[in-house]
Short mmCIF file of C-alpha atoms in Angstrom, two decimals:
data_model
loop_
_atom_site.label_atom_id
_atom_site.label_comp_id
_atom_site.label_asym_id
_atom_site.label_seq_id
_atom_site.Cartn_x
_atom_site.Cartn_y
_atom_site.Cartn_z
CA MET A 1 101.14 137.17 100.75
CA PRO A 2 100.69 140.89 102.02
CA PRO A 3 100.93 143.95 99.34
CA ALA A 4 103.79 145.49 99.42
CA GLY A 5 104.17 147.97 102.28
CA ARG A 6 102.16 146.13 104.38
CA PRO A 7 102.22 144.52 107.15
CA ARG A 8 101.55 140.54 107.53
CA PRO A 9 98.64 139.75 109.47
CA ASP A 10 99.52 138.69 113.07
CA GLU A 11 98.03 135.03 113.59
CA ALA A 12 95.15 135.65 115.27
CA VAL A 13 94.11 137.30 112.27
CA SER A 14 95.05 134.31 110.34
CA ALA A 15 93.58 131.83 112.82
CA GLY A 16 90.55 133.91 112.35
CA LEU A 17 90.06 133.84 108.85
CA VAL A 18 91.42 130.17 108.71
CA SER A 19 88.24 129.69 110.73
CA TRP A 20 85.39 131.65 109.08
CA LEU A 21 86.48 129.79 105.60
CA GLU A 22 86.55 126.73 107.13
CA THR A 23 82.59 127.61 108.65
CA ALA A 24 81.43 129.24 105.14
CA LEU A 25 82.77 125.41 103.24
CA ASP A 26 81.78 123.33 106.08
CA ARG A 27 77.92 125.02 105.59
CA GLU A 28 78.18 124.99 102.04
CA ALA A 29 78.88 122.26 102.10
CA ALA A 30 75.77 120.71 104.07
CA ALA A 31 73.51 122.85 102.16
CA SER A 32 74.26 120.65 98.92
CA PRO A 33 75.30 117.12 100.67
CA ASP A 34 74.64 115.74 96.79
CA PRO A 35 77.41 116.91 94.20
CA GLY A 36 75.86 114.22 91.61
CA ALA A 37 77.16 111.53 89.48
CA PRO A 38 81.55 112.37 88.87
CA ALA A 39 82.28 111.91 85.16
CA ILE A 40 84.90 110.03 84.40
CA HIS A 41 87.69 112.32 82.72
CA ARG A 42 88.92 111.16 79.64
CA LEU A 43 91.47 113.47 77.79
CA ASN A 44 90.77 114.32 73.88
CA ARG A 45 93.41 114.29 71.87
CA ALA A 46 95.14 117.29 72.38
CA GLU A 47 95.37 116.78 75.68
CA TYR A 48 96.61 113.51 75.87
CA ARG A 49 98.99 113.98 72.39
CA ASN A 50 100.42 116.96 75.02
CA ALA A 51 101.14 115.05 77.88
CA VAL A 52 102.48 112.48 76.51
CA ARG A 53 104.92 115.19 74.78
CA ASP A 54 105.18 116.83 78.83
CA LEU A 55 105.61 113.24 79.88
CA LEU A 56 107.73 111.06 78.22
CA GLY A 57 109.47 113.49 75.91
CA LEU A 58 108.07 112.35 72.69
CA ASP A 59 106.45 114.61 70.58
CA LEU A 60 104.41 111.33 68.47
CA ASP A 61 101.25 112.15 66.47
CA HIS A 62 99.76 108.83 68.08
CA ALA A 63 96.33 110.46 68.94
CA ARG A 64 95.60 110.67 64.94
CA ASP A 65 94.95 106.96 65.18
CA LEU A 66 92.31 107.64 68.38
CA PRO A 67 88.73 107.99 67.41
CA ALA A 68 87.46 111.54 67.15
CA ASP A 69 86.28 112.72 70.05
CA ASP A 70 82.57 113.61 70.53
CA SER A 71 81.48 117.50 71.24
CA GLY A 72 78.75 118.77 73.88
CA TYR A 73 77.87 122.66 74.22
CA GLY A 74 80.47 123.22 71.91
CA PHE A 75 83.26 121.70 73.50
CA ASP A 76 85.34 118.34 72.90
CA ASN A 77 87.11 118.28 76.72
CA ILE A 78 83.69 118.33 78.76
CA GLY A 79 83.82 114.76 80.80
CA ASP A 80 79.97 113.86 81.11
CA VAL A 81 80.49 114.08 76.67
CA LEU A 82 83.84 112.48 76.16
CA THR A 83 82.97 108.53 76.38
CA VAL A 84 85.80 105.79 76.47
CA SER A 85 85.50 102.85 74.33
CA PRO A 86 86.58 99.92 73.29
CA LEU A 87 88.52 101.32 70.80
CA HIS A 88 90.06 104.07 72.87
CA VAL A 89 90.80 101.27 75.02
CA GLU A 90 92.71 99.10 72.54
CA GLN A 91 94.68 102.65 70.73
CA TYR A 92 95.65 103.61 74.32
CA VAL A 93 97.34 100.42 74.87
CA ALA A 94 99.03 99.55 71.11
#
């Protein structure tokens, strides 16, 4: 989307940009082929409550029954820090 009053780039310019971007991304991916172990990200209590409210239309505070969230680096929504305990699983399906 060009700025107001500016012409839209033609197909050749757009194709050149796409080609350059693909090349740059492929080069960066090849330079760092191992991104590390992925963390399974569970929702913290606030995120879980909001998701239930948004998806199901239920404004229940079932999240208060979940175990307290661990925090790391001052945040409670870092995937490496949030674990899924058997108690979490039990409360999620209750």
